[in-house]
Short mmCIF file of C-alpha atoms in Angstrom, two decimals:
data_model
loop_
_atom_site.label_atom_id
_atom_site.label_comp_id
_atom_site.label_asym_id
_atom_site.label_seq_id
_atom_site.Cartn_x
_atom_site.Cartn_y
_atom_site.Cartn_z
CA MET W 225 -55.42 -1.09 -4.32
CA LYS W 226 -52.06 0.19 -3.26
CA SER W 227 -51.89 3.70 -1.98
CA LEU W 228 -49.88 6.28 -3.89
CA LEU W 229 -47.23 6.23 -1.16
CA GLN W 230 -46.85 2.45 -1.38
CA THR W 231 -46.52 2.68 -5.14
CA LEU W 232 -43.84 5.35 -4.91
CA VAL W 233 -41.89 3.40 -2.28
CA ALA W 234 -42.05 0.21 -4.32
CA ARG W 235 -40.91 2.01 -7.45
CA SER W 236 -38.11 3.77 -5.58
CA LEU W 237 -36.88 0.50 -4.12
CA GLY W 238 -37.04 -1.08 -7.53
CA ASP W 239 -35.03 1.71 -9.13
CA THR W 240 -32.47 1.59 -6.30
CA SER W 241 -32.11 -2.15 -6.66
CA LYS W 242 -31.55 -1.79 -10.39
CA LEU W 243 -28.98 0.94 -9.83
CA LEU W 244 -27.08 -1.08 -7.23
CA THR W 245 -27.15 -4.14 -9.48
CA ALA W 246 -25.85 -2.10 -12.40
CA LEU W 247 -23.08 -0.63 -10.26
CA GLY W 248 -22.15 -4.07 -8.98
CA LEU W 249 -21.93 -5.46 -12.51
CA PHE W 250 -19.91 -2.44 -13.60
CA PHE W 251 -17.33 -2.88 -10.84
CA LEU W 252 -17.13 -6.64 -11.46
CA ALA W 253 -16.50 -5.98 -15.15
CA TRP W 254 -13.95 -3.36 -14.19
CA GLY W 255 -12.18 -5.87 -12.00
CA THR W 256 -12.10 -8.34 -14.88
CA ILE W 257 -10.23 -5.90 -17.15
CA ALA W 258 -8.05 -4.41 -14.36
CA PRO W 259 -5.05 -6.67 -15.19
CA ILE W 260 -4.90 -5.49 -18.81
CA SER W 261 -2.62 -2.50 -18.18
CA THR W 262 -0.26 -4.62 -16.06
CA LEU W 263 -0.13 -7.39 -18.67
CA SER W 264 0.43 -4.86 -21.47
CA TRP W 265 3.36 -3.39 -19.55
CA TRP W 266 4.73 -6.86 -18.85
CA LEU W 267 4.59 -7.89 -22.51
CA ARG W 268 6.31 -4.63 -23.49
CA ASP W 269 8.97 -4.26 -20.79
CA GLY W 270 8.81 -7.22 -18.44
CA ASP W 271 11.54 -9.29 -20.07
CA ARG W 272 14.24 -6.98 -18.75
CA LEU W 273 13.20 -7.81 -15.17
CA THR W 274 12.90 -11.58 -15.39
CA GLN W 275 16.55 -12.42 -14.78
CA GLN W 276 18.20 -9.23 -13.57
CA ARG W 277 17.46 -6.07 -11.66
CA PRO W 278 16.52 -2.89 -13.54
CA GLU W 279 19.25 -0.71 -14.97
CA LEU W 280 20.11 1.99 -12.47
CA PRO W 281 21.32 5.54 -13.14
CA ALA W 282 25.07 6.06 -13.49
CA GLY W 283 26.64 6.42 -10.07
CA ALA W 284 23.73 4.75 -8.28
CA ILE W 285 26.14 2.24 -6.75
CA SER W 286 29.11 3.92 -5.05
CA GLY W 287 31.16 1.34 -3.21
CA GLU W 288 31.42 1.70 0.54
CA SER W 289 30.34 5.36 0.65
CA GLY W 290 26.69 4.85 -0.28
CA ALA W 291 23.64 4.67 1.97
CA ARG W 292 23.04 1.44 3.88
CA CYS W 293 19.54 2.11 5.23
CA TYR W 294 16.39 3.19 3.41
CA LEU W 295 12.87 3.89 4.65
CA VAL W 296 10.46 3.64 1.71
CA PHE W 297 6.87 4.82 2.15
CA LEU W 298 3.95 3.25 0.24
CA ALA W 299 0.68 5.10 0.71
CA GLY W 300 -2.85 3.75 1.14
CA VAL W 301 -5.62 3.32 -1.42
CA GLY W 302 -6.88 6.85 -0.82
CA ASN W 303 -3.80 8.30 -2.52
CA VAL W 304 -3.91 8.83 -6.27
CA ALA W 305 -0.39 10.09 -7.01
CA ASP W 306 3.18 9.57 -5.83
CA VAL W 307 3.16 13.08 -4.35
CA ASP W 308 -0.37 12.78 -2.93
CA LEU W 309 0.57 12.31 0.70
CA ALA W 310 -1.63 13.44 3.57
CA PRO W 311 -0.11 16.24 5.68
CA GLY W 312 0.38 13.85 8.59
CA GLU W 313 2.23 11.38 6.37
CA ASP W 314 4.65 14.11 5.33
CA VAL W 315 5.17 15.08 8.97
CA PHE W 316 5.80 11.42 9.84
CA LEU W 317 8.46 11.02 7.17
CA ASN W 318 10.15 14.30 8.08
CA ALA W 319 10.19 13.29 11.75
CA MET W 320 11.69 9.89 10.90
CA ALA W 321 14.38 11.54 8.76
CA THR W 322 15.36 13.60 11.81
CA ALA W 323 15.10 10.76 14.32
CA VAL W 324 17.03 8.25 12.20
CA PRO W 325 19.52 10.37 10.19
CA ASN W 326 21.42 7.29 9.01
CA CYS W 327 18.33 6.04 7.18
CA VAL W 328 17.39 7.70 3.88
CA VAL W 329 13.67 8.45 3.51
CA VAL W 330 12.30 7.60 0.06
CA ARG W 331 9.07 9.13 -1.22
CA GLY W 332 7.64 9.06 -4.71
CA VAL W 333 6.47 5.44 -4.96
CA PHE W 334 2.87 5.09 -6.14
CA PRO W 335 1.99 1.50 -5.24
CA TYR W 336 -1.19 1.23 -7.32
CA SER W 337 0.53 1.00 -10.69
CA ALA W 338 3.09 -1.56 -11.82
CA VAL W 339 5.23 1.30 -13.14
CA SER W 340 4.23 3.93 -10.53
CA ASP W 341 2.14 5.92 -13.01
CA ASN W 342 -0.02 8.46 -11.22
CA VAL W 343 -3.74 8.14 -11.83
CA GLY W 344 -3.69 11.60 -13.40
CA SER W 345 -1.31 10.43 -16.11
CA GLN W 346 -3.70 7.68 -17.26
CA PRO W 347 -6.17 8.93 -19.91
CA LEU W 348 -9.05 6.77 -18.66
CA PHE W 349 -8.90 8.29 -15.17
CA ARG W 350 -7.48 11.76 -15.85
CA TRP W 351 -10.84 13.54 -15.76
CA LEU W 352 -11.80 11.80 -12.50
CA TRP W 353 -8.46 12.76 -11.01
CA ARG W 354 -9.04 16.40 -11.94
CA LEU W 355 -12.46 16.31 -10.25
CA SER W 356 -11.09 14.67 -7.11
CA ASP W 357 -8.09 17.00 -6.92
CA ARG W 358 -10.13 20.12 -6.28
CA PRO W 359 -9.71 21.64 -2.80
CA GLY W 360 -12.37 20.44 -0.39
CA GLN W 361 -13.42 17.59 -2.67
CA GLU W 362 -11.58 14.76 -0.90
CA ASP W 363 -14.79 12.79 -0.28
CA ASN W 364 -16.57 13.36 -3.57
CA PRO W 365 -17.76 10.43 -5.75
CA ALA W 366 -14.81 10.81 -8.15
CA ARG W 367 -12.40 10.17 -5.29
CA LEU W 368 -14.41 7.10 -4.28
CA VAL W 369 -14.16 5.67 -7.80
CA LEU W 370 -10.38 6.20 -7.79
CA LYS W 371 -10.14 4.43 -4.42
CA ILE W 372 -12.00 1.47 -5.91
CA ARG W 373 -9.58 1.54 -8.83
CA ASN W 374 -6.70 1.31 -6.35
CA LEU W 375 -8.43 -1.57 -4.54
CA TRP W 376 -8.38 -3.57 -7.76
CA ARG W 377 -4.61 -2.97 -7.96
CA LEU W 378 -4.27 -4.28 -4.41
CA ALA W 379 -6.14 -7.38 -5.56
CA LEU W 380 -3.73 -7.75 -8.50
CA SER W 381 -0.76 -7.68 -6.15
CA ALA W 382 -2.32 -10.50 -4.10
CA ASP W 383 -3.43 -12.54 -7.12
CA ASP W 384 -1.38 -15.66 -7.96
CA ARG W 385 -1.98 -15.12 -11.69
CA TYR W 386 -0.97 -11.48 -12.06
CA GLY W 387 0.94 -10.73 -8.87
CA GLN W 388 4.34 -11.81 -10.19
CA ALA W 389 4.21 -9.21 -12.95
CA TYR W 390 2.64 -6.49 -10.83
CA ASN W 391 4.91 -6.93 -7.81
CA ARG W 392 8.04 -7.16 -9.93
CA GLY W 393 7.16 -3.80 -11.47
CA ALA W 394 6.54 -2.30 -8.03
CA ALA W 395 9.91 -3.63 -6.83
CA ALA W 396 11.63 -2.08 -9.84
CA THR W 397 10.07 1.30 -9.04
CA ILE W 398 11.14 1.08 -5.39
CA LEU W 399 14.70 0.25 -6.43
CA GLU W 400 14.81 3.13 -8.91
CA ARG W 401 13.47 5.63 -6.36
CA MET W 402 16.08 4.44 -3.84
CA ALA W 403 18.86 4.98 -6.37
CA GLU W 404 17.50 8.40 -7.36
CA THR W 405 17.36 9.54 -3.73
CA GLU W 406 20.87 8.55 -2.73
CA ALA W 407 23.55 6.19 -4.04
CA MET W 408 23.55 2.71 -2.54
CA ALA W 409 26.50 1.04 -0.84
CA GLY W 410 28.24 -1.36 -3.26
CA ASP W 411 28.03 -4.98 -2.16
CA ALA W 412 27.50 -4.16 1.52
CA PRO W 413 24.18 -5.34 3.01
CA VAL W 414 21.44 -2.73 2.75
CA GLN W 415 18.79 -2.35 5.43
CA LEU W 416 15.46 -1.68 3.76
CA VAL W 417 12.34 -0.70 5.70
CA LEU W 418 9.15 -0.76 3.63
CA ALA W 419 6.41 1.21 5.41
CA GLY W 420 2.97 0.63 3.94
CA THR W 421 -0.40 1.92 5.07
CA SER W 422 -3.61 0.14 4.05
CA GLY W 423 -3.04 -1.47 0.62
CA GLY W 424 0.54 -0.23 0.52
CA ALA W 425 1.44 -3.02 2.98
CA GLN W 426 0.34 -5.65 0.43
CA VAL W 427 2.45 -4.10 -2.32
CA ALA W 428 5.43 -3.86 0.07
CA LEU W 429 5.18 -7.58 0.84
CA GLY W 430 4.66 -8.42 -2.83
CA ALA W 431 7.77 -6.48 -3.88
CA ALA W 432 9.99 -7.88 -1.13
CA PRO W 433 11.06 -11.17 -2.85
CA TYR W 434 12.31 -9.32 -5.95
CA LEU W 435 14.18 -6.69 -3.96
CA ARG W 436 15.79 -9.51 -1.97
CA GLN W 437 16.77 -11.16 -5.27
CA TRP W 438 18.30 -8.00 -6.75
CA LEU W 439 20.07 -6.57 -3.68
CA PRO W 440 22.12 -7.75 -0.69
CA VAL W 441 19.31 -6.49 1.52
CA GLU W 442 17.62 -7.15 4.85
CA ILE W 443 13.95 -6.17 4.63
CA THR W 444 11.57 -5.11 7.38
CA VAL W 445 7.92 -4.30 6.61
CA LEU W 446 5.92 -1.83 8.70
CA SER W 447 2.17 -2.17 8.19
CA PHE W 448 -0.14 0.59 9.41
CA GLY W 449 -3.65 -0.82 9.26
CA GLY W 450 -2.45 -2.91 6.31
CA VAL W 451 -4.72 -5.21 4.31
CA PHE W 452 -2.61 -8.05 2.89
CA ASP W 453 -2.73 -11.74 2.07
CA GLY W 454 -0.68 -14.40 3.82
CA GLN W 455 1.39 -15.60 0.88
CA GLU W 456 3.65 -12.97 -0.61
CA GLY W 457 6.81 -11.66 0.99
CA PHE W 458 6.88 -13.35 4.38
CA GLU W 459 9.71 -15.68 3.38
CA ALA W 460 11.78 -12.79 2.01
CA VAL W 461 11.61 -10.39 4.98
CA GLU W 462 13.33 -10.40 8.34
CA GLN W 463 10.34 -9.05 10.24
CA VAL W 464 6.82 -7.67 9.76
CA TYR W 465 5.40 -5.25 12.32
CA HIS W 466 1.65 -4.74 11.90
CA PHE W 467 0.23 -1.72 13.75
CA HIS W 468 -3.53 -1.89 14.27
CA GLY W 469 -5.72 0.73 15.91
CA ASP W 470 -8.57 0.02 18.31
CA ASN W 471 -11.01 1.82 16.00
CA ASP W 472 -9.65 0.47 12.74
CA TRP W 473 -11.89 -2.31 11.44
CA ILE W 474 -10.58 -2.18 7.87
CA ASP W 475 -7.30 -3.93 8.67
CA ASN W 476 -9.40 -6.97 9.72
CA LEU W 477 -10.53 -7.40 6.12
CA GLY W 478 -7.26 -9.18 5.31
CA ILE W 479 -8.00 -11.83 7.92
CA VAL W 480 -11.51 -12.31 6.50
CA LEU W 481 -10.76 -12.19 2.77
CA PHE W 482 -7.54 -14.21 2.48
CA PRO W 483 -7.67 -17.90 3.49
CA SER W 484 -3.87 -17.89 3.85
CA ARG W 485 -4.35 -15.79 6.99
CA TRP W 486 -6.91 -18.10 8.57
CA GLY W 487 -5.63 -19.99 11.58
CA TRP W 488 -6.26 -23.46 10.15
CA THR W 489 -4.01 -22.85 7.10
CA VAL W 490 -1.05 -23.69 9.29
CA GLY W 491 1.38 -24.08 6.39
CA SER W 492 0.85 -20.65 4.85
CA PRO W 493 3.85 -18.26 4.89
CA TYR W 494 1.91 -15.89 7.16
CA ASN W 495 1.16 -18.54 9.79
CA ARG W 496 4.72 -19.85 9.66
CA ALA W 497 5.99 -16.29 10.21
CA VAL W 498 3.65 -15.89 13.20
CA ARG W 499 4.97 -19.08 14.79
CA ALA W 500 8.59 -18.11 14.12
CA GLY W 501 8.14 -14.67 15.68
CA GLN W 502 8.77 -12.91 12.36
CA TYR W 503 5.33 -11.30 12.45
CA GLU W 504 4.33 -9.06 15.34
CA ALA W 505 0.94 -7.40 15.71
CA ILE W 506 1.14 -4.19 17.74
CA ALA W 507 -1.93 -2.51 19.23
CA SER W 508 -1.10 1.10 18.43
CA GLY W 509 -3.84 2.82 20.43
CA PRO W 510 -7.19 4.45 19.62
CA HIS W 511 -6.42 4.96 15.91
CA ASP W 512 -8.96 4.96 13.09
CA HIS W 513 -7.91 3.56 9.72
CA ASP W 514 -7.24 7.01 8.28
CA GLY W 515 -8.24 10.64 8.63
CA ASP W 516 -7.55 13.05 11.50
CA ARG W 517 -7.62 10.17 14.00
CA GLY W 518 -5.74 7.71 11.85
CA TYR W 519 -2.16 6.50 12.24
CA PHE W 520 -0.90 9.81 10.84
CA GLY W 521 -3.73 11.99 12.12
CA GLN W 522 -2.86 15.28 13.76
CA ASP W 523 -5.86 15.62 16.05
CA PRO W 524 -5.13 15.46 19.79
CA VAL W 525 -5.90 12.13 21.41
CA GLU W 526 -9.07 12.12 23.49
CA GLY W 527 -8.19 12.63 27.12
CA ASP W 528 -4.69 13.90 26.39
CA ALA W 529 -4.55 17.15 24.43
CA ALA W 530 -0.74 17.17 24.60
CA ILE W 531 -0.32 14.22 22.21
CA THR W 532 -1.68 13.54 18.72
CA TYR W 533 -2.54 10.28 17.01
CA LEU W 534 0.56 10.77 14.87
CA ASP W 535 2.68 11.19 18.01
CA LEU W 536 1.50 7.76 19.20
CA THR W 537 2.60 6.21 15.91
CA LEU W 538 5.96 7.98 15.88
CA GLU W 539 6.75 6.97 19.45
CA GLN W 540 6.17 3.30 18.71
CA VAL W 541 7.94 3.26 15.33
CA LYS W 542 11.05 4.98 16.67
CA ALA W 543 11.19 2.45 19.52
CA LEU W 544 11.46 -0.53 17.16
CA PRO W 545 14.81 -2.38 17.37
CA ILE W 546 15.54 -2.03 13.66
CA TRP W 547 17.14 1.36 13.20
CA PRO W 548 20.90 1.81 12.72
CA ASP W 549 22.85 3.53 15.46
CA PRO W 550 23.68 7.21 14.79
#
């Protein structure tokens, strides 16, 4: 006869197994219906983007006097709104605006919606967003669920079936935010730097072909611990710089999950870009994927209290040979 302790352990394990199975089935079902909002938007508004770029505000194009360089930031899966930037991310963008004054910094792009809708504006997730938005609740279960929701959007961007609709919508949002920030230079070539952290790098690459189609633009993608497939965007960009930290294991998920990034798929756009020198992996230092020791973390680096993890990132980004002369 089993002891009482053995019985309790067996029952506990059984209940845990059932719970994990139920959660797994729930998230699989969730992933199955994730494309619905994107497809609904596409059926409603997508026709206007199939042949031409989105309509821009009056005065968005201003001949030779407009801006010729833009730095657009696309946040990671932990962000749930277009204004939901970590303090270090804000500091990074402000520092880049000072260091490269000829390049306009563009915020306000939420990469986990085809139309840049914040999670809080979506009825299904509004109550979770309110729970996760409370001070000191950054790691609560509601925030975790919203991160999983954003992961499904990353998967949509990389999916051959739905990616064209999703990425076209993301490109339209990027273009609109650029025009809202500062007028663009007529028919002169525009230098566009898409900086994406985590899943934002995938959306940046996915949007690149459409931005290249709509604008006379040269595109560079900066990936900070980015998780991305090896198909979208590589043939539309001039260069991809992928920063990876010594303590960031999450960025390796892209290499594991996407066959187009495996070495034997020699004909994939990613592998062709690697051979052509259009993709450069840069070891950024002792960064974690995110947090106080992430690429935009403001903790001092171990062994050197005079420099932060963000300082390491800024130093390397500013040294890239892509920025216009003052």
